Coordinates of N, CA and C and ligand atoms in Angstrom, one line a residue:
M1 N -34.8 -74.8 8.6 CA -34.3 -73.5 8.8 C -34.6 -72.5 7.9
Q2 N -35.3 -71.5 8.1 CA -35.8 -70.4 7.2 C -34.4 -69.8 6.8
K3 N -34.4 -69.3 5.4 CA -33.5 -68.2 5.0 C -33.8 -67.1 5.5
T4 N -32.5 -66.1 5.8 CA -32.6 -65.0 6.4 C -32.8 -63.8 5.4
F5 N -34.0 -63.5 4.9 CA -34.2 -62.6 3.7 C -33.9 -61.2 3.9
F6 N -33.9 -61.0 5.4 CA -33.5 -59.5 5.7 C -32.0 -59.5 6.2
G7 N -31.3 -60.5 6.1 CA -30.0 -60.7 6.8 C -30.0 -60.5 8.3
S8 N -28.9 -60.4 8.9 CA -28.9 -60.3 10.3 C -29.1 -59.0 10.9
P9 N -30.3 -58.8 11.8 CA -30.5 -57.3 12.3 C -29.4 -56.6 12.9
R10 N -29.1 -55.4 12.6 CA -28.0 -54.7 12.9 C -28.5 -53.4 13.9
T11 N -29.4 -52.6 13.1 CA -30.2 -51.7 14.1 C -31.6 -51.8 14.3
H12 N -32.0 -53.0 13.6 CA -33.4 -53.5 14.0 C -34.6 -52.4 13.5
I13 N -33.9 -51.4 12.5 CA -35.2 -50.4 12.1 C -35.3 -50.8 10.6
I14 N -36.7 -50.8 10.1 CA -37.1 -50.9 8.9 C -37.7 -49.4 8.6
F15 N -37.3 -48.8 7.5 CA -37.6 -47.5 7.2 C -38.8 -47.6 6.4
A16 N -40.0 -47.0 6.7 CA -41.3 -47.1 5.8 C -41.1 -45.8 4.7
A17 N -40.8 -46.2 3.4 CA -40.5 -45.4 2.5 C -42.2 -44.8 1.9
D18 N -42.7 -44.1 2.7 CA -44.2 -43.9 2.6 C -44.3 -42.4 1.8
L19 N -43.2 -41.9 1.5 CA -43.4 -40.5 0.7 C -44.0 -40.8 -0.8
E20 N -44.3 -40.0 -1.3 CA -45.2 -40.2 -2.6 C -44.4 -40.6 -3.8
T21 N -43.2 -40.3 -3.8 CA -42.4 -40.6 -5.1 C -41.1 -41.2 -4.8
Y22 N -40.4 -42.0 -5.8 CA -39.0 -42.4 -5.6 C -38.1 -41.5 -5.0
D23 N -38.0 -40.3 -5.7 CA -37.1 -39.3 -5.5 C -36.9 -38.6 -4.0
Q24 N -38.5 -38.6 -3.6 CA -38.7 -38.1 -2.2 C -38.1 -39.1 -1.1
N25 N -38.3 -40.2 -1.3 CA -37.8 -41.4 -0.5 C -36.4 -41.3 -0.6
A26 N -35.9 -41.1 -1.7 CA -34.6 -41.4 -2.1 C -33.5 -40.3 -1.3
R27 N -34.1 -39.1 -1.3 CA -33.5 -38.0 -0.4 C -33.5 -38.3 0.9
V28 N -34.4 -38.9 1.5 CA -34.4 -39.3 3.0 C -33.3 -40.4 3.1
L29 N -33.4 -41.4 2.2 CA -32.6 -42.8 2.4 C -31.2 -42.4 2.4
E30 N -30.7 -41.4 1.4 CA -29.4 -40.8 1.2 C -28.9 -40.4 2.5
Q31 N -29.7 -39.7 3.5 CA -29.4 -39.4 4.6 C -29.3 -40.5 5.9
V32 N -30.1 -41.2 5.7 CA -30.5 -42.3 7.0 C -29.9 -43.6 6.7
H33 N -29.6 -44.3 5.4 CA -29.3 -45.4 5.4 C -28.8 -46.1 6.2
E34 N -27.6 -45.6 6.8 CA -26.6 -46.2 7.7 C -27.2 -46.6 9.2
H35 N -28.4 -45.9 9.3 CA -29.1 -46.2 10.6 C -30.3 -47.4 10.3
I36 N -30.5 -47.8 9.3 CA -31.7 -48.7 9.0 C -31.1 -50.0 8.4
D37 N -32.0 -51.0 8.7 CA -31.7 -52.4 8.1 C -32.3 -52.7 6.8
V38 N -33.7 -52.3 6.6 CA -34.5 -52.8 5.7 C -35.4 -51.6 5.2
I39 N -35.7 -51.6 3.9 CA -36.7 -50.5 3.2 C -38.0 -51.2 3.1
K40 N -39.0 -50.4 3.6 CA -40.4 -51.0 3.4 C -41.0 -50.2 2.3
V41 N -41.8 -50.7 1.3 CA -42.4 -49.8 0.2 C -44.0 -50.4 0.5
N42 N -44.9 -49.4 0.4 CA -46.1 -49.9 0.3 C -46.9 -49.6 -1.1
T43 N -48.3 -49.7 -0.9 CA -49.1 -49.6 -2.1 C -49.0 -48.3 -2.9
P44 N -49.1 -47.2 -2.3 CA -49.1 -46.1 -2.8 C -47.9 -45.6 -3.8
L45 N -46.7 -46.1 -3.1 CA -45.6 -45.8 -3.9 C -45.3 -46.7 -5.0
V46 N -45.7 -48.0 -4.7 CA -45.6 -49.0 -6.0 C -46.8 -48.5 -7.1
F47 N -48.0 -48.0 -6.7 CA -48.7 -47.3 -7.8 C -48.2 -46.3 -8.5
H48 N -47.4 -45.6 -7.7 CA -46.9 -44.2 -8.4 C -45.8 -44.6 -9.2
E49 N -44.9 -45.5 -9.0 CA -43.7 -45.5 -9.5 C -43.6 -46.8 -10.3
G50 N -44.6 -47.7 -10.2 CA -44.4 -49.2 -10.7 C -43.7 -50.1 -10.0
P51 N -43.8 -51.3 -10.2 CA -43.2 -52.3 -9.3 C -41.6 -52.2 -9.2
S52 N -41.2 -51.7 -10.6 CA -39.6 -51.6 -10.7 C -39.1 -50.9 -9.6
V53 N -39.8 -50.0 -8.6 CA -39.2 -49.4 -7.7 C -38.6 -50.0 -6.4
I54 N -39.1 -51.4 -6.7 CA -38.6 -52.3 -5.4 C -37.0 -52.5 -5.8
R55 N -36.7 -52.9 -7.2 CA -35.2 -53.1 -7.4 C -34.5 -52.0 -7.3
R56 N -35.1 -50.9 -7.7 CA -34.3 -49.6 -7.9 C -33.9 -49.3 -6.3
L57 N -34.8 -49.3 -5.6 CA -34.4 -48.9 -4.0 C -33.2 -50.0 -3.7
Q58 N -33.5 -51.4 -3.8 CA -32.6 -52.3 -3.4 C -31.3 -52.1 -4.0
E59 N -31.2 -51.8 -5.4 CA -29.7 -51.6 -6.0 C -29.2 -50.3 -5.5
T60 N -29.9 -49.3 -5.3 CA -29.3 -48.0 -5.0 C -28.7 -47.9 -3.5
F61 N -29.6 -48.7 -2.6 CA -29.2 -48.3 -1.2 C -28.7 -49.7 -0.7
Q62 N -28.5 -50.8 -1.3 CA -28.0 -52.1 -1.0 C -28.7 -52.5 0.2
K63 N -29.9 -52.4 0.3 CA -30.6 -52.8 1.4 C -31.9 -53.8 0.9
P64 N -32.1 -54.8 1.8 CA -33.2 -55.6 1.4 C -34.6 -54.8 1.3
V65 N -35.7 -55.0 0.2 CA -36.8 -54.2 0.2 C -38.0 -55.2 0.5
F66 N -38.8 -54.7 1.4 CA -39.8 -55.4 2.0 C -41.1 -54.9 1.0
A67 N -42.0 -55.6 0.4 CA -43.0 -55.0 -0.3 C -44.4 -55.1 0.7
D68 N -44.7 -54.0 1.2 CA -45.9 -54.0 2.3 C -47.1 -54.0 1.5
L69 N -47.5 -54.9 0.8 CA -48.7 -54.7 -0.4 C -49.9 -55.4 0.3
K70 N -49.7 -55.8 1.4 CA -51.2 -56.4 2.3 C -51.9 -57.1 1.4
V71 N -51.3 -58.3 0.7 CA -52.0 -59.1 0.0 C -53.2 -59.7 0.7
A72 N -54.4 -59.6 0.0 CA -55.6 -59.9 0.7 C -56.7 -60.4 -0.2
D73 N -56.4 -61.5 -1.0 CA -57.4 -61.8 -2.1 C -57.5 -63.3 -2.1
V74 N -58.2 -63.7 -3.1 CA -58.3 -65.2 -3.4 C -56.9 -65.9 -3.9
P75 N -56.6 -66.8 -3.7 CA -55.3 -67.6 -3.9 C -54.6 -67.2 -5.4
H76 N -55.5 -67.3 -6.5 CA -54.6 -67.2 -7.7 C -54.4 -65.8 -8.0
T77 N -55.1 -64.7 -7.1 CA -54.7 -63.4 -7.3 C -53.4 -63.3 -6.3
D78 N -53.5 -63.8 -5.2 CA -52.5 -63.3 -4.4 C -51.1 -63.9 -5.0
V79 N -51.1 -65.0 -5.5 CA -49.6 -65.7 -6.0 C -49.1 -64.6 -7.2
K80 N -50.0 -63.9 -7.8 CA -49.5 -63.0 -8.8 C -48.8 -62.0 -8.1
I81 N -49.3 -61.4 -7.0 CA -48.6 -60.2 -6.3 C -47.3 -60.8 -5.7
V82 N -47.4 -62.0 -5.2 CA -46.1 -62.7 -4.8 C -45.1 -62.6 -5.7
R83 N -45.4 -63.0 -6.8 CA -44.4 -63.3 -8.0 C -44.0 -62.0 -8.5
M84 N -44.8 -60.9 -8.4 CA -44.5 -59.7 -8.9 C -43.3 -59.2 -7.9
V85 N -43.4 -59.4 -6.8 CA -42.3 -58.9 -5.9 C -41.1 -59.6 -6.0
A86 N -41.4 -60.9 -6.1 CA -40.0 -61.8 -6.3 C -39.4 -61.4 -7.7
D87 N -40.0 -61.1 -8.5 CA -39.5 -61.0 -9.9 C -39.1 -59.5 -10.1
N88 N -39.2 -58.7 -9.1 CA -38.8 -57.4 -9.0 C -37.7 -57.1 -8.1
G89 N -37.2 -58.0 -7.5 CA -35.9 -58.1 -6.7 C -36.3 -57.7 -5.1
G90 N -37.7 -58.0 -4.8 CA -38.1 -57.8 -3.4 C -37.6 -58.8 -2.4
A91 N -37.3 -58.7 -1.2 CA -36.9 -59.7 -0.2 C -38.0 -60.3 0.5
A92 N -39.1 -59.8 0.7 CA -40.3 -60.4 1.4 C -41.4 -59.4 0.9
V93 N -42.7 -60.2 1.2 CA -43.9 -59.6 1.1 C -44.9 -59.7 2.1
M94 N -45.8 -58.7 2.4 CA -46.9 -59.0 3.6 C -48.0 -59.5 3.0
V95 N -48.6 -60.5 3.7 CA -49.9 -61.0 3.2 C -50.6 -61.2 4.4
H96 N -51.9 -60.6 4.2 CA -52.9 -60.6 5.4 C -53.2 -62.1 5.8
G97 N -53.2 -62.3 7.2 CA -53.3 -63.7 7.7 C -54.9 -64.1 7.5
F98 N -55.7 -63.3 7.2 CA -57.2 -63.7 7.2 C -57.4 -64.2 5.8
V99 N -56.6 -64.4 4.9 CA -56.8 -65.0 3.8 C -57.1 -66.5 3.7
G100 N -56.5 -67.1 4.9 CA -56.7 -68.4 5.2 C -55.6 -69.2 4.8
P101 N -55.5 -70.6 5.2 CA -54.5 -71.5 5.1 C -54.1 -71.8 3.6
D102 N -55.3 -72.1 2.8 CA -54.9 -72.5 1.4 C -54.4 -71.3 0.7
A103 N -54.9 -70.1 1.0 CA -54.1 -68.9 0.2 C -52.8 -68.7 0.6
L104 N -52.6 -68.9 2.1 CA -51.0 -68.7 2.3 C -50.2 -69.8 1.9
I105 N -50.6 -71.1 1.8 CA -50.0 -72.2 1.4 C -49.5 -71.8 0.0
D106 N -50.4 -71.5 -0.9 CA -50.1 -71.0 -2.3 C -49.1 -69.9 -2.3
C107 N -49.2 -69.0 -1.5 CA -48.3 -67.9 -1.6 C -47.0 -68.3 -1.1
V108 N -46.7 -69.2 -0.3 CA -45.5 -70.0 0.1 C -44.8 -70.5 -1.0
E109 N -45.7 -71.3 -1.7 CA -45.1 -72.1 -2.9 C -44.7 -71.1 -3.9
A110 N -45.6 -70.0 -4.2 CA -45.3 -69.1 -5.1 C -43.9 -68.4 -4.8
A111 N -43.8 -68.2 -3.6 CA -42.5 -67.4 -3.2 C -41.3 -68.2 -3.5
N112 N -41.4 -69.7 -3.5 CA -40.3 -70.4 -4.0 C -39.2 -70.2 -3.4
D113 N -39.1 -69.7 -2.0 CA -37.7 -69.7 -1.3 C -36.8 -68.5 -1.9
E114 N -37.7 -67.7 -2.7 CA -36.8 -66.7 -3.1 C -37.1 -65.4 -2.2
I115 N -38.4 -65.3 -1.8 CA -38.8 -64.2 -0.8 C -39.5 -64.7 0.4
G116 N -39.4 -64.0 1.4 CA -40.1 -64.4 2.5 C -41.6 -63.9 2.5
I117 N -42.3 -64.4 3.3 CA -43.8 -64.3 3.4 C -44.1 -64.0 4.8
I118 N -44.4 -62.5 5.0 CA -44.7 -62.0 6.3 C -46.3 -61.9 6.5
M119 N -46.7 -62.3 7.7 CA -48.1 -62.2 7.8 C -48.6 -61.1 8.7
Q120 N -49.6 -60.3 8.1 CA -50.1 -59.1 8.9 C -51.1 -59.7 9.9
L121 N -51.1 -59.4 11.0 CA -52.0 -60.1 12.1 C -52.9 -58.9 12.7
E122 N -52.3 -57.8 13.4 CA -53.1 -57.1 14.0 C -52.9 -55.6 13.8
L123 N -53.6 -54.8 13.1 CA -53.6 -53.3 12.8 C -53.2 -52.5 13.9
T124 N -52.7 -51.6 13.9 CA -52.2 -50.8 14.9 C -53.1 -49.4 15.1
N125 N -53.9 -49.3 14.2 CA -54.9 -48.2 14.6 C -56.0 -48.4 15.4
P126 N -56.7 -47.7 16.2 CA -57.8 -48.1 17.1 C -58.5 -49.2 16.6
G127 N -59.1 -49.0 15.4 CA -60.1 -49.8 14.9 C -59.5 -51.2 14.8
G128 N -58.3 -51.2 14.7 CA -57.4 -52.7 14.4 C -57.8 -53.5 15.9
K129 N -58.4 -52.8 16.7 CA -58.5 -53.7 17.9 C -59.9 -54.4 17.7
V130 N -60.9 -54.1 16.8 CA -62.1 -54.4 16.9 C -62.2 -55.7 16.1
F131 N -61.7 -55.7 15.0 CA -61.7 -56.9 14.3 C -60.6 -57.8 14.2
T132 N -59.3 -57.2 14.1 CA -58.2 -58.0 13.7 C -57.6 -58.5 15.1
A133 N -57.8 -57.8 16.1 CA -57.0 -58.3 17.5 C -57.6 -59.6 17.9
P134 N -59.0 -59.8 17.9 CA -59.4 -61.0 18.4 C -59.0 -62.3 17.6
I135 N -58.7 -62.1 16.2 CA -58.1 -63.3 15.5 C -56.6 -63.5 15.4
A136 N -56.0 -62.4 16.1 CA -54.4 -62.2 15.6 C -53.7 -63.5 16.3
N137 N -54.1 -63.9 17.4 CA -53.3 -65.2 18.1 C -53.7 -66.5 17.4
D138 N -55.0 -66.5 16.8 CA -55.0 -67.7 15.9 C -54.2 -67.6 14.7
L139 N -54.1 -66.3 14.0 CA -53.4 -66.2 12.9 C -51.8 -66.4 13.1
A140 N -51.5 -65.9 14.4 CA -50.0 -66.4 14.7 C -49.7 -67.8 14.6
K141 N -50.7 -68.5 15.3 CA -50.6 -70.1 15.3 C -50.3 -70.5 14.0
L142 N -51.3 -70.1 13.1 CA -51.1 -70.5 11.6 C -49.8 -70.1 10.9
A143 N -49.4 -69.0 11.2 CA -48.1 -68.5 10.9 C -47.1 -69.5 11.1
A144 N -47.0 -69.9 12.3 CA -45.9 -70.7 13.1 C -46.2 -72.1 12.4
D145 N -47.6 -72.8 12.2 CA -47.6 -74.1 11.5 C -47.1 -74.0 10.3
L146 N -47.4 -72.9 9.5 CA -46.9 -73.0 7.9 C -45.3 -72.4 8.0
N147 N -44.6 -72.2 8.9 CA -43.0 -71.9 9.0 C -42.8 -70.7 8.2
L148 N -43.8 -69.7 8.3 CA -43.6 -68.6 7.6 C -42.5 -67.8 8.2
Y149 N -41.7 -66.7 7.2 CA -40.6 -66.1 7.7 C -40.9 -65.0 8.8
G150 N -42.2 -64.5 8.9 CA -42.4 -63.9 10.1 C -44.0 -63.3 10.0
T151 N -44.1 -62.5 11.1 CA -45.2 -62.0 11.3 C -45.2 -60.3 11.4
Q152 N -46.3 -59.7 11.5 CA -46.4 -58.2 12.0 C -46.7 -58.4 13.4
A153 N -46.6 -57.4 14.1 CA -47.1 -57.1 15.3 C -47.4 -55.7 15.6
P154 N -48.4 -55.2 16.5 CA -48.4 -53.7 16.7 C -47.5 -53.2 17.5
G155 N -46.5 -52.4 17.0 CA -45.5 -51.8 17.9 C -45.7 -50.9 18.9
N156 N -47.1 -50.3 18.7 CA -47.5 -49.5 19.9 C -48.3 -50.4 20.8
R157 N -48.4 -51.5 20.9 CA -48.8 -52.6 22.1 C -48.0 -53.6 22.3
P158 N -46.9 -53.2 23.1 CA -45.8 -54.2 23.3 C -46.3 -55.5 24.2
D159 N -47.4 -55.5 24.9 CA -48.0 -56.7 25.5 C -48.4 -57.5 24.3
R160 N -49.0 -57.1 23.3 CA -49.3 -58.0 22.1 C -48.0 -58.6 21.3
I161 N -46.8 -57.7 21.1 CA -45.7 -58.3 20.7 C -45.2 -59.6 21.4
A162 N -45.3 -59.4 22.9 CA -44.7 -60.5 23.8 C -45.8 -61.6 23.5
D163 N -47.1 -61.5 23.6 CA -47.9 -62.7 23.3 C -47.6 -63.5 22.0
I164 N -47.6 -62.7 20.9 CA -47.2 -63.3 19.5 C -45.9 -63.9 19.7
R165 N -44.9 -63.4 20.1 CA -43.5 -64.0 20.3 C -43.9 -65.5 20.9
S166 N -44.6 -65.5 22.1 CA -44.7 -66.7 22.7 C -45.5 -67.7 22.1
I167 N -46.2 -67.3 21.1 CA -47.0 -68.3 20.1 C -46.2 -68.8 19.1
I168 N -45.3 -67.9 18.4 CA -44.7 -68.1 17.2 C -43.2 -68.6 17.5
G169 N -42.7 -68.7 18.9 CA -41.4 -69.2 19.2 C -40.3 -68.3 18.8
P170 N -39.1 -68.6 18.8 CA -38.0 -67.6 18.9 C -37.5 -67.3 17.4
D171 N -38.0 -68.0 16.3 CA -37.1 -68.0 15.1 C -37.9 -66.9 14.1
P172 N -39.1 -66.9 13.9 CA -39.8 -66.1 12.8 C -39.4 -64.6 13.1
V173 N -39.1 -63.8 12.1 CA -39.1 -62.3 12.6 C -40.3 -61.8 13.0
I174 N -40.4 -60.8 13.7 CA -41.6 -59.8 14.0 C -41.3 -58.6 13.8
V175 N -42.1 -58.0 12.8 CA -42.0 -56.6 12.2 C -43.0 -55.6 12.8
C176 N -42.5 -54.8 13.6 CA -43.5 -54.0 14.5 C -43.7 -52.6 13.9
C177 N -44.9 -52.2 13.3 CA -45.0 -51.1 13.0 C -46.0 -50.2 14.1
G178 N -46.0 -49.0 14.1 CA -46.6 -48.0 14.9 C -45.5 -47.4 15.9
V179 N -44.3 -47.4 15.4 CA -43.4 -47.1 16.5 C -43.0 -45.4 16.0
G180 N -42.8 -44.5 16.9 CA -42.8 -43.0 16.6 C -44.0 -42.5 16.6
A181 N -44.4 -42.1 15.3 CA -45.7 -41.1 15.3 C -47.1 -42.0 15.9
Q182 N -47.0 -43.3 15.9 CA -48.1 -43.8 16.6 C -48.1 -44.3 18.0
G183 N -46.8 -43.9 18.5 CA -46.7 -44.0 20.0 C -45.9 -45.1 20.4
G184 N -45.5 -46.0 19.5 CA -44.6 -47.0 20.0 C -43.2 -46.7 20.3
K185 N -42.4 -47.4 21.0 CA -41.0 -47.2 21.2 C -40.1 -48.2 20.8
H186 N -39.0 -47.8 20.2 CA -38.2 -49.0 19.8 C -37.6 -50.0 20.8
Q187 N -37.2 -49.5 21.8 CA -36.7 -50.2 23.1 C -37.8 -51.2 23.6
S188 N -39.0 -50.7 23.7 CA -40.1 -51.5 24.4 C -40.4 -52.7 23.1
V189 N -40.4 -52.4 21.9 CA -40.6 -53.4 20.9 C -39.5 -54.6 21.1
L190 N -38.2 -54.1 21.0 CA -37.2 -55.1 21.4 C -37.2 -56.0 22.6
D191 N -37.7 -55.3 23.6 CA -37.7 -55.8 24.9 C -38.8 -56.9 25.0
A192 N -39.9 -56.6 24.2 CA -41.1 -57.5 23.9 C -40.9 -58.6 23.1
G193 N -39.8 -58.7 22.4 CA -39.4 -59.8 21.5 C -39.7 -59.6 20.1
G194 N -40.0 -58.4 19.7 CA -40.0 -57.9 18.3 C -38.5 -57.9 17.8
T195 N -38.4 -57.9 16.4 CA -37.2 -58.2 15.7 C -36.7 -56.9 15.0
Y196 N -37.8 -56.0 14.5 CA -37.6 -54.9 14.1 C -38.6 -53.9 14.3
S197 N -38.4 -52.8 14.4 CA -39.4 -51.4 14.6 C -39.4 -50.8 13.1
I198 N -40.8 -50.7 12.7 CA -41.0 -50.0 11.4 C -41.4 -48.6 11.6
V199 N -40.4 -47.8 11.0 CA -40.6 -46.2 11.3 C -40.7 -45.5 10.0
G200 N -41.6 -44.7 10.1 CA -41.7 -43.9 8.9 C -41.6 -42.4 9.3
R201 N -43.0 -41.8 9.6 CA -43.1 -40.2 9.7 C -41.9 -39.8 10.9
A202 N -41.8 -40.5 11.8 CA -40.8 -40.0 12.8 C -39.4 -39.9 12.2
I203 N -39.0 -40.5 11.2 CA -37.9 -40.1 10.5 C -38.0 -39.0 9.3
Y204 N -38.7 -39.5 8.4 CA -39.0 -38.6 7.1 C -39.7 -37.5 7.2
A205 N -40.6 -37.3 8.5 CA -41.2 -36.0 8.7 C -40.2 -34.9 9.7
A206 N -39.4 -35.6 10.2 CA -38.4 -35.1 11.2 C -37.7 -33.6 10.5
D207 N -37.6 -32.7 11.4 CA -36.8 -31.6 10.8 C -35.5 -32.1 10.5
D208 N -34.9 -33.1 11.2 CA -33.5 -33.5 11.0 C -33.7 -35.2 10.9
P209 N -34.0 -35.5 9.8 CA -34.1 -37.2 9.6 C -32.9 -37.8 10.3
V210 N -31.6 -37.4 10.1 CA -30.6 -38.3 10.5 C -30.5 -38.2 12.0
A211 N -30.7 -37.1 12.8 CA -30.9 -37.1 14.2 C -31.7 -37.9 14.7
A212 N -33.1 -37.9 14.1 CA -34.1 -38.8 14.4 C -33.8 -40.2 14.2
A213 N -33.5 -40.6 12.9 CA -33.0 -42.3 13.1 C -31.9 -42.6 13.9
K214 N -31.0 -41.7 14.3 CA -29.9 -42.0 14.9 C -30.3 -42.3 16.5
N215 N -31.3 -41.4 17.0 CA -31.9 -41.3 18.2 C -32.8 -42.5 18.8
I216 N -33.5 -42.9 17.4 CA -34.2 -44.1 17.6 C -33.4 -45.4 17.8
R217 N -32.3 -45.3 16.8 CA -31.4 -46.5 16.7 C -30.7 -46.6 18.2
L218 N -30.1 -45.5 18.8 CA -29.4 -45.7 19.8 C -30.2 -45.8 21.1
S219 N -31.5 -45.8 21.0 CA -32.4 -45.7 22.2 C -32.3 -47.2 22.7
K220 N -32.0 -47.9 21.7 CA -31.8 -49.6 22.3 C -30.5 -49.8 22.7
E221 N -29.6 -49.0 22.5 CA -28.1 -49.3 22.9 C -27.8 -48.6 24.5
K222 N -28.8 -47.7 24.7 CA -28.6 -46.9 25.9 C -28.9 -47.8 27.1
Q223 N -27.8 -48.1 27.9 CA -28.0 -48.9 29.0 C -28.2 -48.1 30.2
P224 N -29.2 -48.7 31.2 CA -29.5 -47.8 32.2 C -28.3 -47.7 33.2
V225 N -27.9 -46.4 33.6 CA -26.6 -46.1 34.5 C -27.3 -46.3 36.0
V226 N -26.5 -47.1 36.8 CA -27.2 -47.3 38.1 C -26.4 -46.4 38.8
M227 N -27.0 -45.5 39.7 CA -26.1 -44.7 40.7 C -25.7 -45.5 41.9
P228 N -24.4 -45.3 42.0 CA -23.7 -46.2 43.2 C -24.1 -45.6 44.4
A229 N -24.2 -46.1 45.6 CA -24.2 -45.6 47.0 C -25.6 -44.9 47.2
L230 N -26.5 -45.3 46.7 CA -27.7 -44.6 47.3 C -28.1 -45.3 48.6
A231 N -28.8 -44.3 49.3 CA -29.0 -44.6 50.7 C -30.0 -46.0 50.8
H232 N -30.0 -46.8 51.8 CA -30.9 -47.7 51.8 C -30.9 -48.8 50.9
G233 N -29.8 -49.0 50.1 CA -29.6 -50.1 49.1 C -30.5 -49.7 48.0
Q234 N -31.1 -48.7 47.9 CA -31.8 -48.3 46.7 C -31.1 -47.9 45.5
S235 N -31.7 -48.2 44.4 CA -30.9 -47.8 43.1 C -31.8 -47.0 42.2
A236 N -31.2 -46.0 41.4 CA -32.0 -45.2 40.4 C -31.4 -45.4 39.1
A237 N -32.1 -45.4 38.1 CA -31.7 -45.5 36.7 C -31.7 -44.3 35.9
I238 N -30.7 -44.1 35.3 CA -30.6 -42.6 34.4 C -30.6 -43.2 32.8
G239 N -31.3 -42.5 31.9 CA -31.3 -43.0 30.7 C -32.3 -44.2 30.5
G240 N -31.7 -45.2 29.8 CA -32.5 -46.4 29.7 C -33.5 -46.2 28.7
Q241 N -34.8 -46.7 28.9 CA -36.0 -46.6 27.7 C -36.3 -45.3 27.6
K242 N -36.5 -44.9 26.4 CA -36.9 -43.6 26.1 C -38.3 -43.4 26.0
Ligands
O7E1 O1 -46.6 -44.4 11.4 P1 -45.7 -44.2 10.7 O2 -45.3 -43.1 9.8 O3 -44.3 -44.7 11.1 O4 -46.0 -45.4 9.5 C1 -46.2 -46.7 9.8 C2 -46.1 -47.5 8.5 O5 -46.2 -49.0 9.1 C3 -47.0 -47.2 7.4 O6 -46.3 -47.8 6.1 C4 -48.1 -48.3 7.6 O7 -48.7 -48.6 6.3 C5 -47.5 -49.4 8.4 N1 -48.3 -50.3 9.1 C6 -49.1 -49.6 10.3 O8 -48.9 -48.4 10.5 N2 -49.9 -50.2 10.8 C7 -50.2 -51.7 10.7 O9 -51.0 -52.4 11.2 C8 -49.3 -52.4 9.7 C9 -48.4 -51.6 9.0 C10 -47.6 -52.3 8.1 O10 -46.4 -51.9 7.8 O11 -47.9 -53.6 7.9 C11 -46.8 -54.3 7.4 C12 -45.8 -54.7 8.5

């Protein structure tokens, strides 16, 4: 059984801390931290602030930090990045599945059960359908065979989340980017078997980031209200999926 590097999901939201500096991201996180489970950092922020930004965010906001560094190199380079994340307080690191089994096995070994390895499968941009989508199911099988902590899936293509869940089984986490600005919906992600929605611009670029985060979070808690006593036994739902 895998460790739960992200803890138990509560809001099922990962905040993509994609603003340029620590301070800019911290200002948003101070407002929205109670509505998110995990903080994701990517390469531009780590270049700007250095890898210590991972521990700084983790300690300040008491949330696991997921280093989305999209590791995509030969094994002896990949493992250095994995160790850099582990040694700087990260909870998980993103590795491209196309690096192949040898590189992934070395990454798992380097992670030493201190951090989770999450495999990138299928990019959410339209061009992601050209080269990454055709290999994504095979990569998902490999992720399952290697017992990785989880995989990515495109949050703006719920049918693909369902495909990937059926391949990897119930236990690994599935982190689904593309929710909000790229068209995906939190409720659809969870209905399709995703564990987390990754949300960036729909929160940090909103006029009111708190209201935005709250709305996304609550969208999964809204149950359809069934109207009683409609004619001919029909029913109608109000609310439900946003
Ligand atoms: O569209 P936004 O603003 O919500 O940001 C989306 C974030 O998800 C951003 O950090 C981007 O780098 C990331 N992402 C994608 O948008 N598409 C992908 O295919 C993969 C990721 C990603 O997060 O990969 C790791 C799970």
